[in-house]
Coordinates of C-alpha atoms and ligand atoms in Angstrom, one line a residue:
X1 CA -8.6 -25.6 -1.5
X2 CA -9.7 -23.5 1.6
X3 CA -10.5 -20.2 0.7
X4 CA -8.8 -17.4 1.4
X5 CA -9.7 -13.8 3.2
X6 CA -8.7 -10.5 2.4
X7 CA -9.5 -7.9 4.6
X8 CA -10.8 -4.3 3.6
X9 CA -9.3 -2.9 6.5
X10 CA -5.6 -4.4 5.3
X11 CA -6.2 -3.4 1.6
X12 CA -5.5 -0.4 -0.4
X13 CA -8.2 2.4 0.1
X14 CA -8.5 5.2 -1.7
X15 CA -10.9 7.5 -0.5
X16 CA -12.4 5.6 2.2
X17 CA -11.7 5.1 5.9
X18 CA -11.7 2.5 7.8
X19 CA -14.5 2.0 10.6
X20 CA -16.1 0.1 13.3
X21 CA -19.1 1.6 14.3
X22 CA -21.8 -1.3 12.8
X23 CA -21.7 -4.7 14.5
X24 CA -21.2 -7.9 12.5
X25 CA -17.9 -7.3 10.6
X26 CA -15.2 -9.5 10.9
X27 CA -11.5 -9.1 11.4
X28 CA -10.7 -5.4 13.5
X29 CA -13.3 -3.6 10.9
X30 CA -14.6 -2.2 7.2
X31 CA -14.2 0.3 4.9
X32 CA -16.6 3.0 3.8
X33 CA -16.0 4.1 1.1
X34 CA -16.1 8.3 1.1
X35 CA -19.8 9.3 -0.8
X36 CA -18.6 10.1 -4.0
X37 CA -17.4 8.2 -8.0
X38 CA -14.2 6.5 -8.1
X39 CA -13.8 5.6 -4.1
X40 CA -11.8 2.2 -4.0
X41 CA -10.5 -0.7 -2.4
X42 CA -7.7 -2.9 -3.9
X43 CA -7.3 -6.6 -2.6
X44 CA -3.8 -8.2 -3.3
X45 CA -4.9 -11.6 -4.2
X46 CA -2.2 -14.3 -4.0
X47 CA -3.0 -17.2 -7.0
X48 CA -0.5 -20.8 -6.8
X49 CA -1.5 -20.6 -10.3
X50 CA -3.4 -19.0 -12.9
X51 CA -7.3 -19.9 -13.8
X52 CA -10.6 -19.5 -12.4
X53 CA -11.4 -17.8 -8.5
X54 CA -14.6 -17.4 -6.7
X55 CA -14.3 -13.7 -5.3
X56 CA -17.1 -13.7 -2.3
X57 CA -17.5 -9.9 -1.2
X58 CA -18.9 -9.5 2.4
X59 CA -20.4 -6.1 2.3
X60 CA -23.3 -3.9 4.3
X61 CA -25.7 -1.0 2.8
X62 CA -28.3 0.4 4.9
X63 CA -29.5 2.2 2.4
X64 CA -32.5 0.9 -0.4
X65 CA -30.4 2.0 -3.1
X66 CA -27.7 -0.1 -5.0
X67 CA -23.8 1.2 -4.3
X68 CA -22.5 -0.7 -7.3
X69 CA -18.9 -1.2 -8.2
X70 CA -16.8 -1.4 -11.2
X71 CA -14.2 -4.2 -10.9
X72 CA -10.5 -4.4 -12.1
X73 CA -8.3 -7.2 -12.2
X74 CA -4.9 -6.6 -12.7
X75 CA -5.8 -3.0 -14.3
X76 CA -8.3 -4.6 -16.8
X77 CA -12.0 -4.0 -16.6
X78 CA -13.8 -7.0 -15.4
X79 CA -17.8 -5.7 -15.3
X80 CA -19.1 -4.5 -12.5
X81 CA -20.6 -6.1 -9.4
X82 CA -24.0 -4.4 -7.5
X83 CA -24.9 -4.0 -4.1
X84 CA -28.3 -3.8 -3.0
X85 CA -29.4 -2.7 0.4
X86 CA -28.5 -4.7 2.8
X87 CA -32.1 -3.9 5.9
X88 CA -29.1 -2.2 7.9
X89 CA -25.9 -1.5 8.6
X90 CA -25.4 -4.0 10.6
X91 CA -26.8 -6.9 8.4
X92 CA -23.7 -8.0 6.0
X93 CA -24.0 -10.3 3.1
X94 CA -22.6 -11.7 0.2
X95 CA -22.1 -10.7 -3.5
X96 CA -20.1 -13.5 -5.7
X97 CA -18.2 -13.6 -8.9
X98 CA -16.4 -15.7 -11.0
X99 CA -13.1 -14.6 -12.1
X100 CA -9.8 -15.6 -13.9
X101 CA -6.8 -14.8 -12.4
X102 CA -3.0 -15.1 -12.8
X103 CA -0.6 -17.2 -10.8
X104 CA 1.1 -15.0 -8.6
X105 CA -0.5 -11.4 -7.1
X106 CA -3.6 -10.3 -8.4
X107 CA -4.8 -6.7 -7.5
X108 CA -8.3 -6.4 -7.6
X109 CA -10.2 -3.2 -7.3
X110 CA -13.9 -2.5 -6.4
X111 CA -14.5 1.4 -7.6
X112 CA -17.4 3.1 -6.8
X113 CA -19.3 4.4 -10.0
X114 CA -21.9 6.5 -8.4
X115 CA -22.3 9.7 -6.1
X116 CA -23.2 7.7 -2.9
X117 CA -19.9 5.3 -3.4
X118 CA -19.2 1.5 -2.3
X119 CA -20.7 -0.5 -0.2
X120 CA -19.6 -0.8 3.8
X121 CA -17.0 -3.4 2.9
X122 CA -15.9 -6.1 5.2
X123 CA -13.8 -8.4 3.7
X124 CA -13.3 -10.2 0.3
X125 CA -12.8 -14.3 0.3
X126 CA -10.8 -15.8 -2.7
X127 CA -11.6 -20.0 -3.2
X128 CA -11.3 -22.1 -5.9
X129 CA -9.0 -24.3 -8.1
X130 CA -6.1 -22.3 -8.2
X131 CA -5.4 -21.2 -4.5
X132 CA -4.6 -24.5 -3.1
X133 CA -1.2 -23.5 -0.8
X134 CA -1.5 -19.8 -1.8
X135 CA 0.5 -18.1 0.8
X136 CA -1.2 -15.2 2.6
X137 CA -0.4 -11.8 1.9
Ligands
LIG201 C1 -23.8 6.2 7.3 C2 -23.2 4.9 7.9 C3 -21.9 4.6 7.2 C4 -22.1 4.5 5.7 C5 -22.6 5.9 5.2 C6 -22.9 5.8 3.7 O1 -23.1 7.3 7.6 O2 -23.0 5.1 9.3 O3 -21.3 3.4 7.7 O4 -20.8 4.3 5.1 O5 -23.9 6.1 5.9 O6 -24.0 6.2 3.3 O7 -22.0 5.5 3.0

């Protein structure tokens, strides 16, 4: 099935503006996610039907340190994802996991878990099995 993109700038953001000042994002921008623990974005992702997603974050950090995230699917702790530096603001790439999820709307939610918050996030891209026909939000 194609896969499936969620924009950070069309999610739900807590403590975080949207932003368009580094080059390379797509869609009409990202988020950044204010400096500080428990910063988020929530993704609605749409499932036909339940079982196993690929969940590709596009993200930037110009920074050498890692703006890890704790992830939640559906309100349920699902480990944690990191973020390295990225070179530069400017230079996006891509962090992957492997998730279940159920058919229907999944909200899934990056939260920041250090003082420096998320990443710069561009967008999130859902693929697998279960999201063959899965409407867009
Ligand atoms: C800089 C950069 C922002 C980034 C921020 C951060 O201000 O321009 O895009 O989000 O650093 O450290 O989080």
């Amino acid at each position: 099935a194609a896969p499936t993109d969620y924009e950070s700038e069309a999610a739900t953001i807590s403590q975080g503006a949207v932003e368009k000042n580094h080059a390379g994002y797509s869609g009409t921008g990202f988020v950044n996610f204010d400096n500080v623990v428990g910063s988020y974005v929530e993704y609605t992702v749409n499932a036909a039907q339940a079982g196993t997603q690929t969940l590709t974050f596009r993200y930037a950090n110009g920074t050498t340190v890692d703006r890890p995230v704790s992830l939640s699917i559906n309100g349920t702790a699902a480990g944690t994802l990191s973020f390295p530096g990225t070179g530069a603001w400017t230079t996006w790439k891509t962090v992957t996991k492997d998730v279940a999820l159920a058919a229907g709307a999944n909200k899934i939610r990056t939260t920041a878990t250090t003082a420096e918050g998320g990443p710069n996030a561009d967008k999130l891209t859902a693929s697998g099995v279960s999201d063959a026909e899965a409407p867009t939000p």
